[in-house]
mmCIF file of C-alpha atoms and ligand atoms in Angstrom:
data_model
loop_
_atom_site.group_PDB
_atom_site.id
_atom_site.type_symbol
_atom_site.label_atom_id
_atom_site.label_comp_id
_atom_site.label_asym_id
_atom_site.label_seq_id
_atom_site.Cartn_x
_atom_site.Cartn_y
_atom_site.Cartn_z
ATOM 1 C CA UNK A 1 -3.684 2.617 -1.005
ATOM 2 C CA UNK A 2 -5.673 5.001 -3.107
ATOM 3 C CA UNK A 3 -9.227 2.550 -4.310
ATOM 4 C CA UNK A 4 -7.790 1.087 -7.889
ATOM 5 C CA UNK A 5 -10.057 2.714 -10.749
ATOM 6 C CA UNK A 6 -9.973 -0.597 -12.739
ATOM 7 C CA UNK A 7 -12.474 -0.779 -16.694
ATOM 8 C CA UNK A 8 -12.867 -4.002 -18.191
ATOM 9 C CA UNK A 9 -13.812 -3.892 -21.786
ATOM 10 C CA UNK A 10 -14.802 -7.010 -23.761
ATOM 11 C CA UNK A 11 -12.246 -5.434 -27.133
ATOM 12 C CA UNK A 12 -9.558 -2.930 -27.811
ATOM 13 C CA UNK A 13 -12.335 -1.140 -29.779
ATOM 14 C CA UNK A 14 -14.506 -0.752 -26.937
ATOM 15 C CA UNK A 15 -11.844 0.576 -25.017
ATOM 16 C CA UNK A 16 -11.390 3.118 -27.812
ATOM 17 C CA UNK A 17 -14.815 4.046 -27.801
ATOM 18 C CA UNK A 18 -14.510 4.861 -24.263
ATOM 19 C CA UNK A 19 -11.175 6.614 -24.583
ATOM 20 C CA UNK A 20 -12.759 8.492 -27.533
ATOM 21 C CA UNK A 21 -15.615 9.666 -25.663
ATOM 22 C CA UNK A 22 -13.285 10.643 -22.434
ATOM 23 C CA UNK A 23 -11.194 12.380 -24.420
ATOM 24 C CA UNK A 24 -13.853 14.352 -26.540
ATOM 25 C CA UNK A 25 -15.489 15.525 -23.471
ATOM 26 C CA UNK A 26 -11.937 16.607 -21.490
ATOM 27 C CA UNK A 27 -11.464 18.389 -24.347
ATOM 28 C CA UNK A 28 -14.331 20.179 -24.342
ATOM 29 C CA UNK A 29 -13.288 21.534 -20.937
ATOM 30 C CA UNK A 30 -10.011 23.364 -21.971
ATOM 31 C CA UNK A 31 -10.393 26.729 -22.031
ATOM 32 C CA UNK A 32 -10.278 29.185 -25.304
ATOM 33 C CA UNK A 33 -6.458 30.453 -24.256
ATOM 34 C CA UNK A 34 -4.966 26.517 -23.454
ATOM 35 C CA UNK A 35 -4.267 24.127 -24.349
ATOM 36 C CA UNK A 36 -4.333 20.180 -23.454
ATOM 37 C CA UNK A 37 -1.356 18.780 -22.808
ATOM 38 C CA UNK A 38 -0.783 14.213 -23.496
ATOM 39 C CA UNK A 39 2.322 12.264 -23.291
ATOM 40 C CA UNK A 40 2.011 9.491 -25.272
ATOM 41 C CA UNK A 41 3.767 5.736 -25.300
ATOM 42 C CA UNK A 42 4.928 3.093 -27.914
ATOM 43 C CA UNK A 43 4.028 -0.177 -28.328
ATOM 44 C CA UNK A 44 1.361 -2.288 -29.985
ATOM 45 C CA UNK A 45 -1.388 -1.389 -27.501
ATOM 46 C CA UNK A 46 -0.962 2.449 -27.468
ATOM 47 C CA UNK A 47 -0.993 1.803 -31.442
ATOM 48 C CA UNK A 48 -4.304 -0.217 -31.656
ATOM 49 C CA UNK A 49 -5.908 2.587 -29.647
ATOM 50 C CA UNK A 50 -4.433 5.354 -31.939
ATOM 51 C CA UNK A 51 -5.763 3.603 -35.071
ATOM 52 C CA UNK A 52 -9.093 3.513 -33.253
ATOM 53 C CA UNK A 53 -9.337 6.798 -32.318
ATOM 54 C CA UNK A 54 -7.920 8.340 -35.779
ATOM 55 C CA UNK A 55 -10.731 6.309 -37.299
ATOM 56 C CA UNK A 56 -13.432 7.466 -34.938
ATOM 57 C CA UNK A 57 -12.282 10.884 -33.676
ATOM 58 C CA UNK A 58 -11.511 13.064 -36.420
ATOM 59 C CA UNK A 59 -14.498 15.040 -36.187
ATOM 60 C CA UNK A 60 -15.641 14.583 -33.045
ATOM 61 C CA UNK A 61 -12.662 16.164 -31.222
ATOM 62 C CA UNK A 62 -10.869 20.047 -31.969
ATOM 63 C CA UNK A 63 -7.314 18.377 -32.208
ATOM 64 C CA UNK A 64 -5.897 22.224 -32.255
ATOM 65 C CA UNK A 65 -6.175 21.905 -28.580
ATOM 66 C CA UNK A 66 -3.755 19.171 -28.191
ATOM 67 C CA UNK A 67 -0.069 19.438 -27.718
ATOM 68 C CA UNK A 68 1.398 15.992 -28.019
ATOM 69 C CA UNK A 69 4.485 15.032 -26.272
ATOM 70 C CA UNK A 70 6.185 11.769 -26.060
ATOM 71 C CA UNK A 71 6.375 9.306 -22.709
ATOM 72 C CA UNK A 72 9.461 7.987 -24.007
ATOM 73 C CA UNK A 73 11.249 7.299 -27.106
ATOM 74 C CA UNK A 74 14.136 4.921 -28.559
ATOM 75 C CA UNK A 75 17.179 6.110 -29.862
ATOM 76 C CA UNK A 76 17.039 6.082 -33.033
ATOM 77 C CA UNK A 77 16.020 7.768 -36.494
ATOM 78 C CA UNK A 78 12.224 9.072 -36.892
ATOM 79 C CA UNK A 79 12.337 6.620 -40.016
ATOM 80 C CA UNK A 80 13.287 3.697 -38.060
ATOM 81 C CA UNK A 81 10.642 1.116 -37.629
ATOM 82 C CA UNK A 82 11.366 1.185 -33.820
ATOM 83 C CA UNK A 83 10.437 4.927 -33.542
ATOM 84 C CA UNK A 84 7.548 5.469 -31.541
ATOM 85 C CA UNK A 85 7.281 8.971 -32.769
ATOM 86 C CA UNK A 86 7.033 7.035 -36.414
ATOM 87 C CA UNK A 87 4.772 4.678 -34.770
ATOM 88 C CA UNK A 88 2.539 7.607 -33.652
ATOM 89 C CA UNK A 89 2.699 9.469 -36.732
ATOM 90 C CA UNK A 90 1.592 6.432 -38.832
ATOM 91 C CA UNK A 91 -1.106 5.807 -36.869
ATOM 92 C CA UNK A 92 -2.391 8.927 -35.496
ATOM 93 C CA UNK A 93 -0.931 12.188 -36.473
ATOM 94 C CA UNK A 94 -0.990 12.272 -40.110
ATOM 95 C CA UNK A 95 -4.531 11.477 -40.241
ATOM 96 C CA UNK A 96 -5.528 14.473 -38.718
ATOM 97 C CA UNK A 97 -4.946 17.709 -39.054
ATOM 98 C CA UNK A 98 -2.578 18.044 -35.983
ATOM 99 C CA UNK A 99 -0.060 21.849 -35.992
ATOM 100 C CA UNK A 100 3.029 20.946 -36.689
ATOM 101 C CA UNK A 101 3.983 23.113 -33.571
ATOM 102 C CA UNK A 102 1.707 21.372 -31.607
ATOM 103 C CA UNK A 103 4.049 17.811 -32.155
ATOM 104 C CA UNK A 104 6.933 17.591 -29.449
ATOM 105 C CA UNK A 105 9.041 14.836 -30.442
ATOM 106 C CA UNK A 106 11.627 13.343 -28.888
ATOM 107 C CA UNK A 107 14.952 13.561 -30.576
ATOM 108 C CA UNK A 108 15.571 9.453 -31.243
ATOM 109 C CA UNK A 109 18.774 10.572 -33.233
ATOM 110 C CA UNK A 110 20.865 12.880 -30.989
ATOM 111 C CA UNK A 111 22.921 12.371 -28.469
ATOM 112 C CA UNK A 112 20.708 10.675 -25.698
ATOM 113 C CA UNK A 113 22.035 12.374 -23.095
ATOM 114 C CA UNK A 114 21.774 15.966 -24.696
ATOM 115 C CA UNK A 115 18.715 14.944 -25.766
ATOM 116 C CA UNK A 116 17.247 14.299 -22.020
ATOM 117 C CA UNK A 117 18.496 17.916 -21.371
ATOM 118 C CA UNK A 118 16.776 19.217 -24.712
ATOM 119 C CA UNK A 119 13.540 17.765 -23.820
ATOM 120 C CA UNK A 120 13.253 18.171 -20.378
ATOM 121 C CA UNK A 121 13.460 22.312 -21.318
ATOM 122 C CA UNK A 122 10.805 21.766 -23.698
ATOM 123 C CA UNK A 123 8.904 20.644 -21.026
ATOM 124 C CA UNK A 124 9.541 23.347 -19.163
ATOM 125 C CA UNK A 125 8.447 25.189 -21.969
ATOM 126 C CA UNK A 126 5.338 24.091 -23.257
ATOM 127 C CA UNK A 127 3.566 22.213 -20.222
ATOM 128 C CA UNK A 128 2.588 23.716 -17.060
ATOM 129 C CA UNK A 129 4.403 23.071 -13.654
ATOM 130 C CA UNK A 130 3.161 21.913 -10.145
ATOM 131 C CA UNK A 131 5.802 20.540 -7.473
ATOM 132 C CA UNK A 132 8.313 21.964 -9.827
ATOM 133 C CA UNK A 133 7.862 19.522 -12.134
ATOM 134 C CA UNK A 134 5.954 19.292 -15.205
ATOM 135 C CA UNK A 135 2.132 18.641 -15.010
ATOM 136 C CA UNK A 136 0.512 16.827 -17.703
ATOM 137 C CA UNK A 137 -2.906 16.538 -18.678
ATOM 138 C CA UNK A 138 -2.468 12.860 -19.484
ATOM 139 C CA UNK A 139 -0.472 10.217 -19.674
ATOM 140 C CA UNK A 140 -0.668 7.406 -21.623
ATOM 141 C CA UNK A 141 0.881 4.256 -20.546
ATOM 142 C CA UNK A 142 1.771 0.854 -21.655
ATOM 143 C CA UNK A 143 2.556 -1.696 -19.590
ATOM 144 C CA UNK A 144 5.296 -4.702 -20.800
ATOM 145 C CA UNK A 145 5.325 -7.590 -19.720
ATOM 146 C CA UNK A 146 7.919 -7.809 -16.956
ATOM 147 C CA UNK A 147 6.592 -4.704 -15.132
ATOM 148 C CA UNK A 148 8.397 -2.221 -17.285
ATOM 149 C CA UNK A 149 6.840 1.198 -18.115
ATOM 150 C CA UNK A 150 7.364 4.132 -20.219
ATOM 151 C CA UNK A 151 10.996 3.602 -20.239
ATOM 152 C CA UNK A 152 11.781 2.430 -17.092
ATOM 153 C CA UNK A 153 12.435 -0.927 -16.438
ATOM 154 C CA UNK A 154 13.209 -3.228 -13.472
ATOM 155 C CA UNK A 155 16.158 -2.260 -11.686
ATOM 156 C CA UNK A 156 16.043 0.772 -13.207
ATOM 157 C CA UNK A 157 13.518 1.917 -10.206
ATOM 158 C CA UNK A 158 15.815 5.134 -8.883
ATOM 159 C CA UNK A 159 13.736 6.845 -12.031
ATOM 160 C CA UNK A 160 10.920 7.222 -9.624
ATOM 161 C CA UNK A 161 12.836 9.733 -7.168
ATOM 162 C CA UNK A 162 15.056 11.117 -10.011
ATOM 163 C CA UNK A 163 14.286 15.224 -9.621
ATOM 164 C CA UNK A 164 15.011 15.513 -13.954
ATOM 165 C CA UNK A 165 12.356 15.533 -16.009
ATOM 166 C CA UNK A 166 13.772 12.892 -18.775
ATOM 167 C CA UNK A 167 16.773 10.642 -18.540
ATOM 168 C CA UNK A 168 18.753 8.401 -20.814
ATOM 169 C CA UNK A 169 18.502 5.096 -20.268
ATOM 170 C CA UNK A 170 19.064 1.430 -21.824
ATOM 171 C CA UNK A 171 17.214 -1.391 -22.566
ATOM 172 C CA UNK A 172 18.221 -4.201 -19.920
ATOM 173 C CA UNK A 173 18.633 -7.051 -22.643
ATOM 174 C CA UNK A 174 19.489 -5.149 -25.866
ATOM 175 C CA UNK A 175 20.817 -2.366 -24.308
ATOM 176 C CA UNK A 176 18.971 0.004 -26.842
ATOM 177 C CA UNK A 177 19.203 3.263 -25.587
ATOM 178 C CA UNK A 178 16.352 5.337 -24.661
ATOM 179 C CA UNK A 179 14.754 8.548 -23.399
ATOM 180 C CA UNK A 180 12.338 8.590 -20.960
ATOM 181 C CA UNK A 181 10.064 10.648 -18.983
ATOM 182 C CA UNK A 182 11.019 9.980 -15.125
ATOM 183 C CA UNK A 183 8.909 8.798 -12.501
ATOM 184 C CA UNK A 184 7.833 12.398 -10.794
ATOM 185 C CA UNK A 185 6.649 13.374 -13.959
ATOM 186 C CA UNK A 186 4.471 10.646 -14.886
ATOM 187 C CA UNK A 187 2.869 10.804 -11.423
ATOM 188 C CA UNK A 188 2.545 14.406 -11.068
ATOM 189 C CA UNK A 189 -0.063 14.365 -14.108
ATOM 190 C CA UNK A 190 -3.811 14.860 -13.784
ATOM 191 C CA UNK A 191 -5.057 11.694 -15.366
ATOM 192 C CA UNK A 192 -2.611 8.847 -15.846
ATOM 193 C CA UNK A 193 -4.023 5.504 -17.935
ATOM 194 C CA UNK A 194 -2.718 2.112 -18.604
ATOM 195 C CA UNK A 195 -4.008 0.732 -21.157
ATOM 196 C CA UNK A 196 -2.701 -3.096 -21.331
ATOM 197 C CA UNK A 197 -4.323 -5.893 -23.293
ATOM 198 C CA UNK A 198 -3.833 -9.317 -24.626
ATOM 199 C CA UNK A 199 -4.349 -12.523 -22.450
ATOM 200 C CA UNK A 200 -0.399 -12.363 -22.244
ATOM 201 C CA UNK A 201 -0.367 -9.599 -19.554
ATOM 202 C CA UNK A 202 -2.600 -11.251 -17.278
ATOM 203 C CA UNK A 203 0.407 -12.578 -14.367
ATOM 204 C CA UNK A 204 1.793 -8.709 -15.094
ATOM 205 C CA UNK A 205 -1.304 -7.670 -14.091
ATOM 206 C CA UNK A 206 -1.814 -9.362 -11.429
ATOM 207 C CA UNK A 207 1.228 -8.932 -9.481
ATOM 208 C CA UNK A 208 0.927 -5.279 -10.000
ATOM 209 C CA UNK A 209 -3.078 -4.720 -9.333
ATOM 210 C CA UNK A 210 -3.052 -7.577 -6.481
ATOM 211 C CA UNK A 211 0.371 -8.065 -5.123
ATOM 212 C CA UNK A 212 1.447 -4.295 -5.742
ATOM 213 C CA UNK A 213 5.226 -6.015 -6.410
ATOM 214 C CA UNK A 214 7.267 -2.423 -6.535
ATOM 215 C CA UNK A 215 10.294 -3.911 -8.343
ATOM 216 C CA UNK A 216 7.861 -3.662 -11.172
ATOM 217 C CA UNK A 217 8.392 -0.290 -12.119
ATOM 218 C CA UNK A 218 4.424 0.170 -12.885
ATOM 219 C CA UNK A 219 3.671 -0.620 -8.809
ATOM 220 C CA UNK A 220 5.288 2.618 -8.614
ATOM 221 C CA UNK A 221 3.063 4.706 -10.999
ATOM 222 C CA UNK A 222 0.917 6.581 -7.783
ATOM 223 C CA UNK A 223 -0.446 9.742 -8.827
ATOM 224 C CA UNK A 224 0.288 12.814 -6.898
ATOM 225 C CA UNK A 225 -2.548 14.694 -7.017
ATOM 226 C CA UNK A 226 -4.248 13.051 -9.988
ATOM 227 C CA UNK A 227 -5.745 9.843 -11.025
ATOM 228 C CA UNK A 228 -4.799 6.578 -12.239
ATOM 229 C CA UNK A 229 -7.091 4.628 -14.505
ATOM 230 C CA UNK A 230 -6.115 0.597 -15.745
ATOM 231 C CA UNK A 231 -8.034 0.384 -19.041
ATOM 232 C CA UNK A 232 -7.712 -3.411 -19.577
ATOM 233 C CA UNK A 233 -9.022 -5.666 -22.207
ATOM 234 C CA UNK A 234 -10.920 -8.731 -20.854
ATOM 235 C CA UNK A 235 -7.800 -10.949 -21.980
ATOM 236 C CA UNK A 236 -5.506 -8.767 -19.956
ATOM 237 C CA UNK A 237 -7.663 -9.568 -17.047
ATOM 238 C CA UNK A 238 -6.424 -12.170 -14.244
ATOM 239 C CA UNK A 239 -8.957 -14.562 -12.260
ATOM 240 C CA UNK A 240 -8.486 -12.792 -9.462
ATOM 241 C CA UNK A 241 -8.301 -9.319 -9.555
HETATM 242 C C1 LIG B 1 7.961 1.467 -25.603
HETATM 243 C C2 LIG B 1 6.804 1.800 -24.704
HETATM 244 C C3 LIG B 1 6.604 0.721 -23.673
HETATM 245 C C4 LIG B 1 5.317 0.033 -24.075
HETATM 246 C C5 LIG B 1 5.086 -1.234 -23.294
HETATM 247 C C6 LIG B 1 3.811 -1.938 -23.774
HETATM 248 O O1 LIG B 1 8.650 2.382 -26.054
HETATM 249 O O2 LIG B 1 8.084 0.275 -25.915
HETATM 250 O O3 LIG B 1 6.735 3.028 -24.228
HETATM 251 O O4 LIG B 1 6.530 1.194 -22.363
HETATM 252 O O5 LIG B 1 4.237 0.938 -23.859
HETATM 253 O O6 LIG B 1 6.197 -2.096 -23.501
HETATM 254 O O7 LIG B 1 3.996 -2.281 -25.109
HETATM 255 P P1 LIG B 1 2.971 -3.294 -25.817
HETATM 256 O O8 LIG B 1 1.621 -2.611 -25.777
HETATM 257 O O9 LIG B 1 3.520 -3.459 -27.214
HETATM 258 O O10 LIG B 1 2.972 -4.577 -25.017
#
């Protein structure tokens, strides 16, 4: 088992700061002709950090080197209050001077199925490949509660050997349905981070940093050839760990 890169922080703002100051640096490394490429996730945590670094980051950072993408997305409208390409837009994108071109958004109100297809050729597009699959420069996890991430959620593990790029998928309970980025893809990136906090992911945590449970879908998050970094708050943060 690859040795668990694991940072504590004592706040969601000083794990911006230290995102912001990763990130600022990376991007300082990207040569004139490329680009860097970062697949984003929903949900409240990815949000806080977002707010944190469109705060801190605006001039400390040449956002014309990004091209965002999206780790997964919910099937609906980019107006709907579920969106997580509204979500990111909100919080991040329009306060900054981000390309439109440079914004790869999942299609939350097409056909999901099509839209799996429609993505997956962006990818092929737009982000280098390695293993024949595409090869991001980060991805940016969240982590729910009962082991689910990016899209993919327990029973749902066959996402980790599917050879697509995205699939269509639905929500166990409310059977919302969903597009995803599949399991290959999030591990063949070069830097892969979770970023979980709040005292209410602490048995998560632990029975996917100690016990390594794989019917949590996040046990299965192994890079490739990159690395895998757990940005946790101290809430987030079992006894033992
Ligand atoms: C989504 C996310 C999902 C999220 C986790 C953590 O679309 O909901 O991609 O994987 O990142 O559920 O969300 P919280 O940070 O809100 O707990």
């Amino acid at each position: 088992m690859k040795k668990k890169n694991i940072r504590i922080f004592e706040s969601i703002g000083a794990l911006g700061e230290f995102s912001l100051k990763w990130l600022t640096s990376r991007i300082k490394e990207v040569p004139d002709n490329e680009f860097f490429t970062v697949a984003l996730s929903g949900g409240t945590t990815p949000k806080q950090l977002f707010e944190y670094i469109a705060l801190h980051g605006k001039d400390s950072i040449n956002w014309n080197k990004i091209l965002f993408f999206w780790v997964d997305e919910r099937c609906v409208p980019p107006d709907s209050s579920e969106s997580n390409y509204r979500m990111t837009r909100l919080s991040l994108l329009n306060k900054l001077n981000i390309p439109e071109n440079h914004v790869f958004r999942m299609f939350g109100e097409v056909e999901p199925k099509e839209e799996a297809l429609r993505y997956s050729r962006i990818l092929l597009e737009n982000v280098s490949l390695a293993n024949d699959f595409p090869r991001f420069d980060l991805v940016l996890l969240g982590l729910g509660e009962d082991g689910h991430t990016a899209s993919i959620f327990r029973g749902n593990t066959q996402l980790f050997q599917s050879r697509q790029f995205c699939e269509a998928v639905k929500h166990p309970q409310t059977s919302q349905q969903r597009i995803t980025l599949t399991g290959n893809v999030i591990n063949n990136a070069s830097e892969i981070a979770f970023i979980v906090t709040g005292h209410s992911k602490t048995e998560i945590i632990s029975n996917v940093l100690n016990k390594h449970d794989t019917v949590y879908p996040a046990s299965l998050v192994v890079p490739v050839h990159g690395h895998l970094t757990w940005l946790l708050d101290k809430e987030a943060v079992p006894s033992k760990i």
